[in-house]
């Protein structure tokens, strides 16, 4: 004779405790997701933007001779512009699509954006840049290794895949002003599309307006400064290569250029937003 045993989870202490624990964990996970939903969106939007842009750099540099000439400059600028449009489009419905510390800090200074939320956004954007650089390095490890050994003989040449630097005929001062002015123009383009008086249809064009503006700026100012206009785009990858084998040259190269693509865009973003508020 067989006996079937039915266990009721409502009356079984072990199953009930396990069920309650699972529900508690799920509630905690949902609470974290809800609290940091916008922060995660900023991380992912920045990650996509920087990863795809760096992939364009890597593709061009590791193909011998592909980086020479105006055609490559246009192709690189277009790739970065489209990458920015995609990154903003991903994050915008959730977080507003800053994907740029210069944008976030300009919003804090001129749009009463909450400082606590801004700190989360800034951290997410920088970490997104670091993660993007790490992923790119893993994907392009072979071509980067071959290029540094067989073509350029050293890490310094391949560092330009990840970080910006002044052009051969540009001083750090001219690069500083290129980054400042370029970021000011970028913020003007963004703020012009997202102001509250605009229709939703106009606001929906923000990713494409920002991407087109970056394409123009990178084409115009890239030969001077590398065309960053975004601290997360440069600082995140720079922190990665600092610990991934390129060493202290990530900081000291080009007369300690590292601070320029961080500070100049922050100033430029605030200047651009202020000018828009004064004259628009």
Short mmCIF file of C-alpha atoms in Angstrom, two decimals:
data_model
loop_
_atom_site.label_atom_id
_atom_site.label_comp_id
_atom_site.label_asym_id
_atom_site.label_seq_id
_atom_site.Cartn_x
_atom_site.Cartn_y
_atom_site.Cartn_z
CA UNK A 1 0.00 0.00 0.00
CA UNK A 2 1.39 3.40 -0.97
CA UNK A 3 0.78 6.57 0.89
CA UNK A 4 0.89 10.01 -0.74
CA UNK A 5 2.15 12.76 1.45
CA UNK A 6 0.96 16.28 0.65
CA UNK A 7 2.95 19.13 2.12
CA UNK A 8 1.22 22.45 2.51
CA UNK A 9 3.70 25.31 2.34
CA UNK A 10 1.37 27.38 4.45
CA UNK A 11 1.61 24.85 7.32
CA UNK A 12 5.21 23.67 6.77
CA UNK A 13 7.63 25.92 8.69
CA UNK A 14 10.60 25.09 6.44
CA UNK A 15 8.82 25.81 3.17
CA UNK A 16 7.08 28.84 4.58
CA UNK A 17 10.36 30.30 5.80
CA UNK A 18 12.00 29.65 2.43
CA UNK A 19 9.09 31.23 0.57
CA UNK A 20 9.17 34.29 2.81
CA UNK A 21 12.95 34.62 2.36
CA UNK A 22 12.61 34.50 -1.43
CA UNK A 23 9.91 37.15 -1.32
CA UNK A 24 12.06 39.32 0.92
CA UNK A 25 15.03 39.06 -1.44
CA UNK A 26 12.83 39.86 -4.43
CA UNK A 27 11.39 42.89 -2.66
CA UNK A 28 14.89 44.13 -1.81
CA UNK A 29 16.04 43.67 -5.40
CA UNK A 30 13.01 45.52 -6.70
CA UNK A 31 13.58 48.32 -4.20
CA UNK A 32 17.19 48.73 -5.33
CA UNK A 33 16.16 48.66 -8.99
CA UNK A 34 13.49 51.28 -8.36
CA UNK A 35 15.80 53.51 -6.34
CA UNK A 36 18.69 53.37 -8.82
CA UNK A 37 16.72 52.88 -12.02
CA UNK A 38 17.87 56.22 -13.43
CA UNK A 39 21.46 55.64 -12.31
CA UNK A 40 21.56 52.27 -14.07
CA UNK A 41 20.21 53.93 -17.22
CA UNK A 42 23.02 56.50 -17.12
CA UNK A 43 25.56 53.73 -16.69
CA UNK A 44 24.22 51.72 -19.61
CA UNK A 45 23.73 54.70 -21.92
CA UNK A 46 27.29 55.89 -21.26
CA UNK A 47 28.62 52.36 -21.62
CA UNK A 48 27.04 51.92 -25.06
CA UNK A 49 28.19 55.35 -26.23
CA UNK A 50 31.80 54.96 -25.12
CA UNK A 51 32.14 51.30 -26.12
CA UNK A 52 30.95 51.88 -29.68
CA UNK A 53 33.05 55.03 -30.03
CA UNK A 54 36.17 53.26 -28.81
CA UNK A 55 35.42 50.40 -31.18
CA UNK A 56 35.48 52.88 -34.07
CA UNK A 57 38.87 54.13 -32.86
CA UNK A 58 40.23 50.60 -32.54
CA UNK A 59 38.95 49.56 -35.93
CA UNK A 60 40.61 52.52 -37.64
CA UNK A 61 43.89 52.45 -35.75
CA UNK A 62 44.57 48.73 -36.01
CA UNK A 63 44.04 48.78 -39.76
CA UNK A 64 47.42 50.06 -40.91
CA UNK A 65 47.13 53.35 -42.71
CA UNK A 66 43.41 53.69 -42.04
CA UNK A 67 43.83 56.61 -39.66
CA UNK A 68 45.52 58.87 -42.18
CA UNK A 69 43.60 61.50 -44.08
CA UNK A 70 40.36 63.45 -43.83
CA UNK A 71 38.18 60.48 -44.76
CA UNK A 72 39.18 58.64 -41.59
CA UNK A 73 38.56 61.79 -39.52
CA UNK A 74 35.04 62.05 -40.92
CA UNK A 75 34.37 58.35 -40.40
CA UNK A 76 35.57 58.49 -36.80
CA UNK A 77 33.52 61.63 -36.08
CA UNK A 78 30.42 60.08 -37.63
CA UNK A 79 30.87 56.92 -35.59
CA UNK A 80 31.14 58.85 -32.34
CA UNK A 81 28.13 60.99 -33.24
CA UNK A 82 25.94 57.98 -33.97
CA UNK A 83 27.18 56.28 -30.81
CA UNK A 84 26.16 59.30 -28.74
CA UNK A 85 22.72 59.37 -30.35
CA UNK A 86 22.22 55.71 -29.47
CA UNK A 87 23.49 56.11 -25.91
CA UNK A 88 21.17 59.05 -25.24
CA UNK A 89 18.22 57.29 -26.88
CA UNK A 90 18.71 54.30 -24.57
CA UNK A 91 18.90 56.34 -21.37
CA UNK A 92 16.57 59.25 -22.16
CA UNK A 93 13.21 57.60 -21.40
CA UNK A 94 14.45 56.66 -17.93
CA UNK A 95 17.03 59.20 -16.76
CA UNK A 96 16.83 62.01 -19.28
CA UNK A 97 19.87 60.73 -21.15
CA UNK A 98 22.71 62.87 -19.80
CA UNK A 99 25.48 60.29 -20.45
CA UNK A 100 27.93 63.15 -19.89
CA UNK A 101 29.14 64.67 -16.60
CA UNK A 102 29.28 68.08 -18.28
CA UNK A 103 25.55 67.84 -18.96
CA UNK A 104 24.75 66.67 -15.43
CA UNK A 105 26.81 69.40 -13.76
CA UNK A 106 25.33 72.06 -16.05
CA UNK A 107 21.87 70.89 -15.01
CA UNK A 108 22.88 71.17 -11.35
CA UNK A 109 24.21 74.70 -11.87
CA UNK A 110 21.39 76.05 -14.02
CA UNK A 111 18.36 73.76 -13.81
CA UNK A 112 18.08 72.95 -10.08
CA UNK A 113 18.93 69.31 -10.72
CA UNK A 114 19.22 67.49 -7.34
CA UNK A 115 22.83 67.29 -6.18
CA UNK A 116 22.39 63.84 -4.61
CA UNK A 117 21.04 62.40 -7.85
CA UNK A 118 23.83 64.16 -9.75
CA UNK A 119 26.47 62.36 -7.68
CA UNK A 120 24.91 59.01 -8.58
CA UNK A 121 24.79 60.00 -12.25
CA UNK A 122 28.43 61.11 -12.25
CA UNK A 123 29.59 57.86 -10.68
CA UNK A 124 27.51 55.83 -13.14
CA UNK A 125 28.88 57.73 -16.12
CA UNK A 126 32.53 57.33 -15.09
CA UNK A 127 32.06 53.64 -14.25
CA UNK A 128 30.30 53.20 -17.58
CA UNK A 129 33.36 54.62 -19.31
CA UNK A 130 35.68 52.29 -17.40
CA UNK A 131 33.52 49.26 -18.22
CA UNK A 132 33.34 50.25 -21.88
CA UNK A 133 37.14 50.49 -22.10
CA UNK A 134 37.57 47.12 -20.40
CA UNK A 135 35.11 45.48 -22.78
CA UNK A 136 36.74 47.05 -25.82
CA UNK A 137 40.16 45.90 -24.66
CA UNK A 138 38.88 42.34 -24.27
CA UNK A 139 37.26 42.35 -27.70
CA UNK A 140 40.22 43.94 -29.49
CA UNK A 141 43.02 42.36 -27.44
CA UNK A 142 44.55 40.58 -30.42
CA UNK A 143 44.61 43.48 -32.89
CA UNK A 144 45.83 45.89 -30.20
CA UNK A 145 48.64 43.51 -29.22
CA UNK A 146 49.65 42.98 -32.83
CA UNK A 147 49.60 46.70 -33.61
CA UNK A 148 51.66 47.66 -30.55
CA UNK A 149 54.25 44.93 -31.24
CA UNK A 150 54.51 44.89 -35.02
CA UNK A 151 53.54 48.38 -36.15
CA UNK A 152 53.89 51.04 -33.48
CA UNK A 153 56.24 49.29 -31.01
CA UNK A 154 54.79 50.34 -27.68
CA UNK A 155 51.71 51.05 -25.61
CA UNK A 156 51.73 54.80 -26.19
CA UNK A 157 50.45 54.51 -29.76
CA UNK A 158 47.50 52.30 -28.81
CA UNK A 159 46.56 54.55 -25.89
CA UNK A 160 44.93 56.82 -28.47
CA UNK A 161 42.30 54.13 -28.97
CA UNK A 162 41.05 54.83 -25.46
CA UNK A 163 41.86 58.45 -24.61
CA UNK A 164 42.10 61.82 -26.31
CA UNK A 165 45.26 63.85 -26.76
CA UNK A 166 46.20 67.15 -28.40
CA UNK A 167 47.00 67.16 -32.09
CA UNK A 168 50.57 67.23 -33.34
CA UNK A 169 50.37 70.96 -34.11
CA UNK A 170 48.15 71.93 -31.16
CA UNK A 171 49.21 73.15 -27.74
CA UNK A 172 47.48 72.06 -24.57
CA UNK A 173 46.06 75.57 -24.29
CA UNK A 174 44.44 75.45 -27.72
CA UNK A 175 43.12 71.97 -26.92
CA UNK A 176 41.64 73.30 -23.66
CA UNK A 177 39.70 76.02 -25.46
CA UNK A 178 38.62 73.60 -28.19
CA UNK A 179 37.11 71.33 -25.53
CA UNK A 180 35.52 74.25 -23.70
CA UNK A 181 33.97 75.86 -26.77
CA UNK A 182 32.92 72.53 -28.25
CA UNK A 183 31.14 71.42 -25.08
CA UNK A 184 29.43 74.81 -24.82
CA UNK A 185 28.03 74.34 -28.33
CA UNK A 186 26.96 70.78 -27.48
CA UNK A 187 25.05 71.96 -24.41
CA UNK A 188 23.37 74.73 -26.38
CA UNK A 189 22.14 72.14 -28.88
CA UNK A 190 20.87 69.86 -26.12
CA UNK A 191 19.20 72.54 -23.99
CA UNK A 192 17.54 74.02 -27.07
CA UNK A 193 15.75 70.71 -27.63
CA UNK A 194 14.81 69.78 -24.05
CA UNK A 195 13.47 73.08 -22.72
CA UNK A 196 10.04 72.78 -21.18
CA UNK A 197 8.30 74.98 -23.77
CA UNK A 198 9.13 72.53 -26.57
CA UNK A 199 6.70 69.92 -27.82
CA UNK A 200 7.31 66.26 -27.08
CA UNK A 201 8.06 65.71 -30.75
CA UNK A 202 10.87 68.28 -30.59
CA UNK A 203 12.29 66.75 -27.41
CA UNK A 204 12.30 63.34 -29.08
CA UNK A 205 14.87 64.65 -31.55
CA UNK A 206 17.38 65.40 -28.78
CA UNK A 207 19.52 62.25 -29.27
CA UNK A 208 19.88 62.93 -32.98
CA UNK A 209 20.59 66.63 -32.49
CA UNK A 210 23.27 65.79 -29.93
CA UNK A 211 24.77 63.13 -32.19
CA UNK A 212 24.85 65.45 -35.20
CA UNK A 213 26.41 68.20 -33.10
CA UNK A 214 29.11 65.84 -31.85
CA UNK A 215 29.82 64.76 -35.43
CA UNK A 216 30.35 68.39 -36.44
CA UNK A 217 32.42 69.22 -33.35
CA UNK A 218 34.62 66.14 -33.67
CA UNK A 219 35.27 66.97 -37.31
CA UNK A 220 36.04 70.61 -36.53
CA UNK A 221 37.99 70.28 -33.27
CA UNK A 222 39.16 66.67 -33.26
CA UNK A 223 42.52 67.57 -34.82
CA UNK A 224 43.11 69.99 -31.92
CA UNK A 225 41.92 68.10 -28.84
CA UNK A 226 40.84 64.63 -29.93
CA UNK A 227 37.21 65.68 -29.75
CA UNK A 228 36.12 64.49 -26.31
CA UNK A 229 33.58 67.04 -25.01
CA UNK A 230 32.63 64.55 -22.31
CA UNK A 231 34.66 63.83 -19.14
CA UNK A 232 33.29 60.27 -18.85
CA UNK A 233 34.36 59.49 -22.40
CA UNK A 234 38.00 60.29 -21.53
CA UNK A 235 38.40 59.82 -17.77
CA UNK A 236 36.73 56.40 -17.63
CA UNK A 237 38.96 54.81 -20.30
CA UNK A 238 42.00 56.68 -18.94
CA UNK A 239 41.48 55.15 -15.50
CA UNK A 240 41.20 51.75 -17.15
CA UNK A 241 44.43 51.96 -19.15
CA UNK A 242 46.20 53.34 -16.07
CA UNK A 243 45.73 49.95 -14.40
CA UNK A 244 45.63 47.73 -17.50
CA UNK A 245 49.23 47.95 -18.63
CA UNK A 246 49.73 51.42 -20.05
CA UNK A 247 50.87 52.71 -16.67
CA UNK A 248 51.57 56.25 -15.52
CA UNK A 249 51.88 57.53 -19.09
CA UNK A 250 48.08 57.57 -19.12
CA UNK A 251 48.38 60.53 -16.75
CA UNK A 252 51.70 62.11 -17.68
CA UNK A 253 51.51 61.94 -21.49
CA UNK A 254 51.46 65.21 -23.41
CA UNK A 255 52.54 67.31 -20.42
CA UNK A 256 49.86 65.89 -18.11
CA UNK A 257 47.08 66.48 -20.58
CA UNK A 258 44.70 64.21 -18.63
CA UNK A 259 42.95 67.02 -16.74
CA UNK A 260 42.04 69.06 -19.82
CA UNK A 261 39.33 66.75 -21.25
CA UNK A 262 37.81 66.63 -17.76
CA UNK A 263 37.89 70.25 -16.62
CA UNK A 264 37.36 72.06 -19.93
CA UNK A 265 34.07 70.28 -20.79
CA UNK A 266 32.68 70.93 -17.30
CA UNK A 267 33.36 74.65 -17.68
CA UNK A 268 32.14 74.64 -21.26
CA UNK A 269 28.89 72.93 -20.37
CA UNK A 270 28.06 75.56 -17.78
CA UNK A 271 29.06 78.38 -20.14
CA UNK A 272 26.89 76.99 -22.94
CA UNK A 273 23.84 76.62 -20.71
CA UNK A 274 24.32 80.13 -19.32
CA UNK A 275 24.64 81.63 -22.80
CA UNK A 276 21.47 79.87 -23.90
CA UNK A 277 19.58 81.21 -20.90
CA UNK A 278 20.79 84.75 -21.59
CA UNK A 279 20.18 84.95 -25.32
CA UNK A 280 17.50 82.36 -26.16
#
